Tab-separated table of C-alpha atoms and ligand atoms in Angstrom:
chain	number	residue	atom	x	y	z
A	1	MET	CA	-178.001	31.920	61.818
A	2	LEU	CA	-181.227	33.870	62.025
A	3	PRO	CA	-184.040	32.484	59.827
A	4	LEU	CA	-184.637	34.505	56.661
A	5	ALA	CA	-188.100	35.985	57.000
A	6	GLY	CA	-190.578	36.463	54.189
A	7	LEU	CA	-189.316	34.102	51.509
A	8	SER	CA	-191.860	32.084	49.539
A	9	PRO	CA	-191.794	28.237	49.652
A	10	GLU	CA	-190.300	28.306	46.106
A	11	GLN	CA	-187.523	30.652	47.231
A	12	GLU	CA	-186.824	28.511	50.310
A	13	SER	CA	-186.520	25.444	48.131
A	14	LEU	CA	-184.199	27.280	45.710
A	15	ARG	CA	-181.965	28.213	48.664
A	16	GLU	CA	-181.997	24.640	49.902
A	17	ILE	CA	-180.931	23.284	46.498
A	18	ALA	CA	-178.063	25.787	46.323
A	19	GLN	CA	-177.029	25.150	49.932
A	20	ARG	CA	-177.068	21.379	49.427
A	21	PHE	CA	-174.883	21.819	46.325
A	22	ALA	CA	-172.488	24.075	48.245
A	23	LEU	CA	-172.314	21.631	51.149
A	24	ASP	CA	-171.909	18.427	49.133
A	25	LYS	CA	-169.967	19.572	46.078
A	26	ILE	CA	-168.147	22.817	46.817
A	27	ARG	CA	-167.086	22.869	50.488
A	28	PRO	CA	-165.285	19.505	50.363
A	29	ILE	CA	-162.959	20.740	47.592
A	30	ALA	CA	-162.726	24.463	48.417
A	31	ALA	CA	-159.405	24.302	50.319
A	32	GLN	CA	-157.771	22.166	47.637
A	33	LEU	CA	-158.960	24.461	44.830
A	34	ASP	CA	-157.555	27.396	46.795
A	35	GLU	CA	-154.210	25.684	47.414
A	36	ARG	CA	-153.785	24.694	43.777
A	37	ALA	CA	-155.446	27.782	42.245
A	38	GLU	CA	-157.493	25.304	40.246
A	39	PHE	CA	-160.586	26.243	38.244
A	40	PRO	CA	-163.439	23.912	39.280
A	41	LEU	CA	-164.506	23.065	35.739
A	42	ALA	CA	-166.194	19.719	36.426
A	43	VAL	CA	-168.192	20.993	39.400
A	44	ILE	CA	-169.296	24.128	37.551
A	45	LYS	CA	-170.527	21.864	34.758
A	46	GLU	CA	-172.556	19.989	37.404
A	47	SER	CA	-173.984	23.280	38.656
A	48	HIS	CA	-175.008	24.086	35.082
A	49	ALA	CA	-176.965	20.829	34.889
A	50	LEU	CA	-178.861	21.912	38.034
A	51	GLY	CA	-179.584	25.385	36.638
A	52	LEU	CA	-177.275	27.120	39.121
A	53	ILE	CA	-175.444	29.257	36.545
A	54	ASN	CA	-176.741	31.753	33.973
A	55	LEU	CA	-179.235	32.481	36.727
A	56	THR	CA	-180.731	35.701	35.335
A	57	ILE	CA	-180.815	34.584	31.700
A	58	PRO	CA	-184.426	34.009	30.546
A	59	VAL	CA	-185.614	30.424	30.195
A	60	GLU	CA	-186.352	30.961	26.481
A	61	LEU	CA	-182.610	31.682	26.067
A	62	SER	CA	-181.746	28.483	27.982
A	63	GLY	CA	-180.965	30.253	31.270
A	64	SER	CA	-182.555	29.679	34.678
A	65	GLY	CA	-184.918	32.650	34.342
A	66	LEU	CA	-184.501	33.855	37.920
A	67	SER	CA	-185.141	37.380	39.116
A	68	ILE	CA	-182.050	39.199	40.427
A	69	PHE	CA	-183.530	38.737	43.935
A	70	ASP	CA	-183.784	34.959	43.555
A	71	ALA	CA	-180.332	34.824	41.956
A	72	CYS	CA	-178.987	36.567	45.074
A	73	LEU	CA	-180.461	33.799	47.244
A	74	VAL	CA	-178.591	31.175	45.204
A	75	ILE	CA	-175.330	33.123	45.047
A	76	GLU	CA	-175.160	33.693	48.816
A	77	GLU	CA	-175.320	29.925	49.343
A	78	ILE	CA	-172.726	29.139	46.671
A	79	ALA	CA	-170.370	31.801	48.080
A	80	TRP	CA	-170.912	30.303	51.537
A	81	GLY	CA	-169.359	27.204	49.922
A	82	CYS	CA	-166.527	29.039	48.108
A	83	ALA	CA	-166.385	32.639	46.915
A	84	GLY	CA	-164.097	31.876	43.965
A	85	PHE	CA	-166.635	29.354	42.731
A	86	ALA	CA	-169.439	31.920	43.084
A	87	THR	CA	-167.421	34.531	41.203
A	88	SER	CA	-166.912	32.099	38.332
A	89	MET	CA	-170.674	31.509	38.197
A	90	VAL	CA	-171.650	35.168	38.385
A	91	ALA	CA	-169.059	36.097	35.731
A	92	ASN	CA	-171.176	34.315	33.132
A	93	ASP	CA	-174.271	36.330	34.036
A	94	LEU	CA	-172.137	39.487	34.003
A	95	ALA	CA	-170.827	38.776	30.496
A	96	LEU	CA	-174.250	37.942	29.076
A	97	THR	CA	-176.127	40.816	30.753
A	98	PRO	CA	-175.033	43.540	28.261
A	99	ILE	CA	-176.514	41.407	25.483
A	100	ARG	CA	-179.654	40.703	27.532
A	101	LEU	CA	-180.121	44.428	28.252
A	102	ALA	CA	-179.127	46.011	24.943
A	103	GLY	CA	-178.917	43.322	22.266
A	104	SER	CA	-181.456	42.760	19.491
A	105	GLU	CA	-183.648	39.636	19.664
A	106	ASP	CA	-181.439	38.089	16.978
A	107	GLN	CA	-178.250	38.876	18.951
A	108	LYS	CA	-179.749	37.392	22.130
A	109	ARG	CA	-180.582	34.208	20.230
A	110	ARG	CA	-177.110	33.980	18.651
A	111	PHE	CA	-174.895	35.114	21.537
A	112	ILE	CA	-176.731	34.162	24.736
A	113	GLN	CA	-178.679	31.011	23.955
A	114	PRO	CA	-175.766	28.797	22.754
A	115	ILE	CA	-173.610	29.715	25.774
A	116	ALA	CA	-176.403	29.170	28.278
A	117	ALA	CA	-177.561	25.918	26.651
A	118	SER	CA	-174.106	24.346	26.394
A	119	GLY	CA	-172.713	25.459	29.758
A	120	GLU	CA	-169.817	27.211	28.051
A	121	PHE	CA	-168.224	30.278	29.609
A	122	SER	CA	-168.306	33.909	28.645
A	123	SER	CA	-166.273	36.839	30.001
A	124	PHE	CA	-167.021	40.513	30.605
A	125	CYS	CA	-163.994	42.416	29.260
A	126	LEU	CA	-164.070	45.953	30.638
A	127	SER	CA	-160.980	46.489	32.843
A	128	GLU	CA	-157.575	47.187	31.322
A	129	PRO	CA	-154.005	47.447	32.624
A	130	SER	CA	-154.364	51.257	32.767
A	131	ALA	CA	-158.148	51.601	33.128
A	132	GLY	CA	-159.815	49.919	36.101
A	133	SER	CA	-161.978	52.454	37.936
A	134	ASP	CA	-161.808	54.933	35.040
A	135	VAL	CA	-163.956	53.146	32.466
A	136	ALA	CA	-164.164	56.198	30.171
A	137	GLY	CA	-160.339	56.139	29.965
A	138	LEU	CA	-160.077	52.674	28.452
A	139	GLN	CA	-157.608	52.349	25.591
A	140	THR	CA	-158.813	49.355	23.596
A	141	THR	CA	-159.861	50.638	20.187
A	142	VAL	CA	-162.383	49.569	17.603
A	143	GLU	CA	-162.083	50.855	14.039
A	144	ASP	CA	-164.415	50.558	11.112
A	145	GLY	CA	-162.608	48.183	8.750
A	146	GLY	CA	-165.273	48.114	6.028
A	147	ASP	CA	-166.729	44.618	6.275
A	148	TYR	CA	-165.546	44.200	9.873
A	149	TRP	CA	-164.787	46.045	13.089
A	150	ILE	CA	-161.062	45.889	13.873
A	151	LEU	CA	-160.323	45.457	17.575
A	152	ASN	CA	-156.964	46.224	19.227
A	153	GLY	CA	-155.999	46.393	22.894
A	154	ALA	CA	-155.473	44.573	26.154
A	155	LYS	CA	-157.901	43.623	28.913
A	156	GLN	CA	-156.909	42.768	32.474
A	157	TRP	CA	-158.464	40.881	35.433
A	158	ILE	CA	-160.959	39.077	33.228
A	159	SER	CA	-162.906	36.400	35.104
A	160	ASN	CA	-163.317	33.023	33.354
A	161	ALA	CA	-161.150	34.268	30.461
A	162	GLY	CA	-159.071	31.106	30.125
A	163	HIS	CA	-162.158	28.947	29.767
A	164	ALA	CA	-164.466	31.343	27.918
A	165	SER	CA	-165.591	30.698	24.379
A	166	GLN	CA	-166.967	34.235	23.980
A	167	TYR	CA	-165.980	37.706	25.178
A	168	THR	CA	-168.151	40.779	25.705
A	169	VAL	CA	-165.646	43.541	25.008
A	170	PHE	CA	-165.823	47.288	25.620
A	171	ALA	CA	-163.689	49.429	23.303
A	172	SER	CA	-163.458	53.016	22.092
A	173	ILE	CA	-164.346	54.048	18.559
A	174	ASP	CA	-163.137	57.622	19.237
A	175	ARG	CA	-160.989	58.245	22.295
A	176	THR	CA	-161.487	62.023	22.085
A	177	LYS	CA	-165.166	61.446	22.904
A	178	LYS	CA	-164.259	59.666	26.208
A	179	HIS	CA	-167.331	57.824	27.570
A	180	LYS	CA	-169.424	58.833	24.539
A	181	GLY	CA	-166.969	56.936	22.263
A	182	LEU	CA	-167.349	53.496	23.868
A	183	CYS	CA	-168.845	50.480	22.096
A	184	CYS	CA	-169.768	46.956	23.181
A	185	LEU	CA	-168.861	43.980	20.961
A	186	VAL	CA	-169.359	40.223	21.209
A	187	VAL	CA	-166.162	38.465	20.163
A	188	PRO	CA	-165.881	34.675	19.739
A	189	ARG	CA	-162.728	33.269	21.384
A	190	SER	CA	-161.896	31.379	18.166
A	191	THR	CA	-161.329	34.644	16.251
A	192	VAL	CA	-157.781	35.088	14.921
A	193	GLY	CA	-155.637	37.578	16.894
A	194	ILE	CA	-156.841	36.809	20.440
A	195	SER	CA	-154.351	35.671	23.073
A	196	VAL	CA	-155.151	34.836	26.682
A	197	GLY	CA	-152.709	35.174	29.579
A	198	HIS	CA	-152.127	32.797	32.493
A	199	HIS	CA	-154.475	32.168	35.431
A	200	GLU	CA	-153.384	34.946	37.837
A	201	ASN	CA	-151.798	33.789	41.104
A	202	LYS	CA	-154.157	35.747	43.370
A	203	MET	CA	-154.252	36.287	47.132
A	204	GLY	CA	-157.826	34.989	47.419
A	205	GLN	CA	-160.630	33.562	45.293
A	206	ARG	CA	-157.730	31.633	43.812
A	207	CYS	CA	-159.834	29.087	41.937
A	208	SER	CA	-161.553	31.735	39.827
A	209	ASP	CA	-159.876	31.918	36.452
A	210	THR	CA	-158.642	35.522	36.181
A	211	CYS	CA	-156.526	36.265	33.085
A	212	SER	CA	-155.525	39.012	30.704
A	213	VAL	CA	-156.868	38.982	27.130
A	214	THR	CA	-155.149	40.695	24.190
A	215	PHE	CA	-156.765	41.635	20.885
A	216	ASP	CA	-154.392	42.119	17.949
A	217	ASN	CA	-156.157	43.323	14.787
A	218	VAL	CA	-159.111	41.089	15.585
A	219	LYS	CA	-161.784	41.176	12.886
A	220	VAL	CA	-165.260	41.273	14.422
A	221	PRO	CA	-168.353	40.954	12.198
A	222	LYS	CA	-170.352	44.171	11.924
A	223	ASP	CA	-173.481	42.649	13.451
A	224	HIS	CA	-171.609	41.739	16.663
A	225	MET	CA	-171.918	45.256	18.053
A	226	ILE	CA	-174.398	45.469	20.945
A	227	GLY	CA	-176.309	48.757	20.840
A	228	ALA	CA	-175.089	51.643	18.724
A	229	PRO	CA	-171.524	53.018	18.559
A	230	GLY	CA	-171.125	55.308	21.596
A	231	GLU	CA	-173.610	53.408	23.779
A	232	GLY	CA	-170.988	51.129	25.368
A	233	PHE	CA	-170.461	53.196	28.544
A	234	LYS	CA	-174.171	53.292	29.348
A	235	ILE	CA	-174.473	49.544	28.659
A	236	ALA	CA	-171.511	48.811	30.963
A	237	MET	CA	-172.944	50.960	33.777
A	238	GLN	CA	-176.427	49.431	33.473
A	239	THR	CA	-174.848	45.978	33.547
A	240	LEU	CA	-172.863	46.801	36.687
A	241	ASP	CA	-175.992	48.222	38.350
A	242	ALA	CA	-177.735	44.886	37.756
A	243	SER	CA	-174.730	42.803	38.737
A	244	ARG	CA	-173.668	44.548	41.954
A	245	PRO	CA	-176.420	42.988	44.130
A	246	MET	CA	-175.197	39.568	42.984
A	247	THR	CA	-171.629	40.483	43.895
A	248	ALA	CA	-172.862	41.820	47.229
A	249	SER	CA	-174.423	38.384	47.818
A	250	ILE	CA	-170.993	36.801	47.423
A	251	ALA	CA	-169.811	39.063	50.259
A	252	VAL	CA	-172.807	38.063	52.401
A	253	GLY	CA	-172.069	34.362	51.802
A	254	ILE	CA	-168.401	34.765	52.811
A	255	ALA	CA	-169.288	36.751	55.937
A	256	ARG	CA	-171.957	34.251	56.981
A	257	ALA	CA	-169.520	31.361	56.635
A	258	ALA	CA	-166.914	33.200	58.734
A	259	CYS	CA	-169.449	34.079	61.428
A	260	GLU	CA	-170.679	30.475	61.642
A	261	HIS	CA	-167.126	29.160	62.007
A	262	ALA	CA	-166.295	31.775	64.646
A	263	LEU	CA	-169.479	31.100	66.622
A	264	ALA	CA	-168.864	27.330	66.696
A	265	TYR	CA	-165.193	27.744	67.622
A	266	SER	CA	-165.963	30.223	70.393
A	267	LYS	CA	-168.125	27.599	72.081
A	268	GLU	CA	-165.393	24.923	71.860
A	269	ARG	CA	-162.303	26.939	72.720
A	270	LYS	CA	-161.655	27.264	76.451
A	271	GLN	CA	-159.432	29.863	78.107
A	272	PHE	CA	-159.294	30.876	81.777
A	273	GLY	CA	-161.439	27.777	82.474
A	274	SER	CA	-164.414	28.812	80.298
A	275	PRO	CA	-165.467	28.723	76.657
A	276	ILE	CA	-164.353	32.002	75.103
A	277	SER	CA	-168.010	32.567	74.057
A	278	SER	CA	-168.719	33.371	77.716
A	279	PHE	CA	-166.548	36.508	77.494
A	280	GLN	CA	-168.210	39.776	76.530
A	281	GLY	CA	-165.293	40.758	74.281
A	282	ILE	CA	-166.080	37.764	72.062
A	283	GLN	CA	-169.859	38.148	72.400
A	284	PHE	CA	-169.692	41.753	71.176
A	285	MET	CA	-167.685	40.664	68.133
A	286	LEU	CA	-170.216	37.926	67.343
A	287	ALA	CA	-173.145	40.313	67.798
A	288	ASP	CA	-171.568	42.889	65.483
A	289	MET	CA	-170.881	40.195	62.889
A	290	ALA	CA	-174.508	39.010	62.876
A	291	THR	CA	-175.779	42.587	62.680
A	292	VAL	CA	-173.672	43.666	59.698
A	293	ILE	CA	-174.399	40.404	57.867
A	294	ASP	CA	-178.130	40.977	58.256
A	295	SER	CA	-177.772	44.637	57.234
A	296	SER	CA	-175.724	43.634	54.182
A	297	ARG	CA	-178.317	41.092	53.134
A	298	LEU	CA	-181.203	43.527	53.562
A	299	LEU	CA	-179.455	46.236	51.500
A	300	THR	CA	-178.703	43.595	48.870
A	301	TRP	CA	-182.254	42.303	48.760
A	302	ARG	CA	-183.638	45.842	48.456
A	303	SER	CA	-181.390	46.694	45.515
A	304	ALA	CA	-182.208	43.387	43.803
A	305	TRP	CA	-185.923	43.907	44.343
A	306	LEU	CA	-185.793	47.446	42.903
A	307	ILE	CA	-183.990	46.217	39.774
A	308	ASP	CA	-186.536	43.419	39.374
A	309	GLN	CA	-189.304	46.074	39.516
A	310	GLY	CA	-187.558	47.983	36.706
A	311	LYS	CA	-186.837	50.912	39.042
A	312	PRO	CA	-183.571	52.922	39.050
A	313	ALA	CA	-181.227	51.381	41.615
A	314	SER	CA	-177.688	52.695	41.004
A	315	ILE	CA	-177.426	54.172	44.487
A	316	GLU	CA	-178.974	51.144	46.197
A	317	SER	CA	-176.786	48.681	44.236
A	318	SER	CA	-173.683	50.633	45.154
A	319	MET	CA	-174.741	50.855	48.817
A	320	ALA	CA	-175.298	47.095	48.896
A	321	LYS	CA	-171.986	46.306	47.202
A	322	ARG	CA	-169.987	48.787	49.318
A	323	PHE	CA	-171.471	47.834	52.673
A	324	SER	CA	-171.458	44.070	52.038
A	325	ALA	CA	-167.868	44.067	50.780
A	326	ASP	CA	-166.527	46.152	53.674
A	327	SER	CA	-168.580	44.104	56.162
A	328	ALA	CA	-167.241	40.821	54.746
A	329	MET	CA	-163.726	42.172	55.280
A	330	SER	CA	-164.427	43.176	58.895
A	331	VAL	CA	-166.351	39.991	59.724
A	332	THR	CA	-163.662	37.688	58.311
A	333	THR	CA	-160.917	39.677	60.072
A	334	ASP	CA	-162.796	39.319	63.372
A	335	ALA	CA	-163.335	35.609	62.704
A	336	VAL	CA	-159.567	35.163	62.361
A	337	GLN	CA	-159.170	37.134	65.614
A	338	ILE	CA	-161.571	34.817	67.454
A	339	PHE	CA	-159.627	31.779	66.207
A	340	GLY	CA	-156.396	33.455	67.370
A	341	GLY	CA	-153.173	31.784	66.224
A	342	TYR	CA	-155.123	28.854	64.753
A	343	GLY	CA	-157.074	31.249	62.555
A	344	TYR	CA	-153.834	32.453	61.015
A	345	THR	CA	-153.038	28.968	59.705
A	346	LYS	CA	-154.335	27.095	56.685
A	347	ASP	CA	-155.544	24.323	59.018
A	348	TYR	CA	-158.722	26.345	59.673
A	349	PRO	CA	-161.045	27.863	57.071
A	350	VAL	CA	-161.186	31.463	58.237
A	351	GLU	CA	-157.900	32.711	56.753
A	352	LYS	CA	-159.158	31.713	53.262
A	353	LEU	CA	-162.397	33.579	53.913
A	354	MET	CA	-160.424	36.702	54.875
A	355	ARG	CA	-158.323	36.494	51.707
A	356	ASP	CA	-161.433	35.839	49.610
A	357	ALA	CA	-163.266	38.808	51.156
A	358	LYS	CA	-160.557	41.308	50.187
A	359	LEU	CA	-161.380	40.986	46.496
A	360	LEU	CA	-164.955	42.102	47.142
A	361	GLN	CA	-163.625	45.557	48.039
A	362	ILE	CA	-161.785	45.705	44.698
A	363	TYR	CA	-163.635	44.051	41.808
A	364	GLU	CA	-166.857	45.239	40.154
A	365	GLY	CA	-166.046	48.731	41.364
A	366	THR	CA	-163.919	49.376	44.455
A	367	SER	CA	-165.565	50.460	47.699
A	368	GLN	CA	-164.302	53.972	46.917
A	369	ILE	CA	-165.994	53.951	43.477
A	370	GLN	CA	-169.265	52.814	45.103
A	371	ARG	CA	-169.054	55.812	47.430
A	372	ILE	CA	-168.540	58.078	44.412
A	373	VAL	CA	-171.661	56.650	42.741
A	374	ILE	CA	-173.675	57.088	45.962
A	375	ALA	CA	-172.463	60.653	46.600
A	376	ARG	CA	-173.046	61.759	42.985
A	377	GLU	CA	-176.616	60.452	43.075
A	378	MET	CA	-177.197	62.250	46.391
A	379	LEU	CA	-175.782	65.507	45.051
A	380	LYS	CA	-177.947	65.294	41.930
A	381	GLY	CA	-180.862	65.758	44.334
B	401	LIG	N1	-176.706	54.016	34.171
B	401	LIG	C1	-176.869	54.765	33.052
B	401	LIG	N2	-176.090	55.813	32.745
B	401	LIG	C2	-175.094	56.122	33.579
B	401	LIG	C3	-174.860	55.398	34.762
B	401	LIG	C4	-175.717	54.312	35.057
B	401	LIG	N3	-175.572	53.574	36.157
B	401	LIG	N4	-173.806	55.927	35.402
B	401	LIG	C5	-173.381	56.970	34.676
B	401	LIG	N5	-174.177	57.094	33.577
B	401	LIG	C6	-174.082	58.121	32.540
B	401	LIG	C7	-174.072	59.502	33.189
B	401	LIG	O1	-175.374	59.974	33.391
B	401	LIG	C8	-173.332	60.304	32.139
B	401	LIG	O2	-174.243	60.583	31.088
B	401	LIG	P1	-174.110	61.881	30.119
B	401	LIG	O3	-173.059	61.584	29.149
B	401	LIG	O4	-175.459	61.978	29.495
B	401	LIG	O5	-173.770	63.039	31.003
B	401	LIG	C9	-172.314	59.327	31.601
B	401	LIG	O6	-172.840	58.029	31.877
B	401	LIG	C10	-170.949	59.471	32.238
B	401	LIG	O7	-171.078	59.291	33.623
B	401	LIG	P2	-170.022	59.838	34.669
B	401	LIG	O8	-169.756	61.287	34.394
B	401	LIG	O9	-170.494	59.473	36.026
B	401	LIG	O10	-168.724	58.992	34.258
B	401	LIG	P3	-167.283	58.888	34.913
B	401	LIG	O11	-166.279	58.765	33.848
B	401	LIG	O12	-167.088	59.967	35.930
B	401	LIG	O13	-167.294	57.434	35.653
B	401	LIG	C11	-167.733	55.791	37.333
B	401	LIG	C12	-168.221	57.010	36.519
B	401	LIG	C13	-168.868	55.523	38.285
B	401	LIG	C14	-166.485	56.084	38.130
B	401	LIG	C15	-167.505	54.591	36.368
B	401	LIG	O14	-166.377	54.768	35.572
B	401	LIG	C16	-167.395	53.266	37.127
B	401	LIG	O15	-168.417	52.655	37.489
B	401	LIG	N6	-166.171	52.777	37.381
B	401	LIG	C17	-165.974	51.458	38.009
B	401	LIG	C18	-165.805	50.404	36.977
B	401	LIG	C19	-166.048	49.030	37.489
B	401	LIG	O16	-166.932	48.770	38.313
B	401	LIG	N7	-165.295	48.080	36.964
B	401	LIG	C20	-165.490	46.698	37.284
B	401	LIG	C21	-165.048	45.816	36.152
B	401	LIG	S1	-165.968	44.337	36.055
B	401	LIG	C22	-165.343	43.282	37.193
B	401	LIG	O17	-164.594	43.613	38.060
B	401	LIG	C23	-165.933	41.925	37.126
B	401	LIG	C24	-165.009	40.794	37.188
B	401	LIG	O18	-164.609	40.222	36.170
B	401	LIG	C25	-164.706	40.229	38.480
């Protein structure tokens, strides 16, 4: 692949650590995890010891203290190893970010620090069976129960949910107020009334632990609300703005892996007496792959850099997520095409990459939702 220009020696060494981990610890087990839909608990614990999860959590809260930009460098490498593994890592940052952005100092100390220090898992509970793209339409309710908040509802597609010890939950205190009625609550898994569904049998990213979570009259202490009642929608959107470059990096890692496999195979595979890499049809595919991967990475880096500077970056985050996700889908599809019939079997790695890529166009806001965010920002002028 092309060298990455402009990184500092510290950033290069961070990438090398993550790539070494992906090469030695993740790639050797990726196919087996995929086959068995097995959550890589032991290896994620090892990544915690190396500081490769809770990447954007400040050091004083026992995280790795990386900028979003530097986190993206790590995540691309981990996703190059296995996208489901990367999703499981990023899900922890996603769940802790609402508290990092909107929690009080006391809440950060109580709800972020113990998770980051221990290597436990946390889940971001926004999506519901009937509310995926339409966040303002979510149906989980929170009522004032005097000494407690009372939480009722169901969440769907929740990453890490089966292994999480804490949930960051979005719920409505007044459904007539739509987005202005949403709240954000931190809910310990041990609270009575919580039930967690099975690890979903997904098409791709099969090792990531995606489950439903149900809340049945769950009593949540009053001081577990992050921000004020009604601020939940804004907190969720700000969290997704900050998280989308990291998700885009997962797409870049998948696409890079697929391109590398396709390039190597095209030099080995002979047809009509020549390596298929000598044919322009294949060369054009490889050139387009490299170009969209580089474009995806540059859009991702720009959005990460803007967020790190404290600048508004909704449009740039959505552009990065949309373009990287769609590019990962096209690059992995072309990689399967270059492998031909072999690419369509589980004996070669590219079919997994294609299945893994599809989820990037769906989770953390579909490619269509990203376009809506981009167009609305443009139309605002
Ligand atoms: N930052 C701050 N405020 C924002 C904002 C942002 N990025 N985006 C919108 N707002 C504000 C708006 O300014 C508006 O404010 P006012 O009330 O003052 O007018 C308010 O929020 C409502 O905004 P919209 O009118 O744009 O709201 P909407 O209902 O039309 O929805 C949406 C907008 C972009 C479609 C939003 O619902 C959305 O992002 N949907 C996608 C949800 C998503 O990404 N889900 C992923 C789940 S997490 C996951 O997948 C992770 C995993 O586990 C793998």
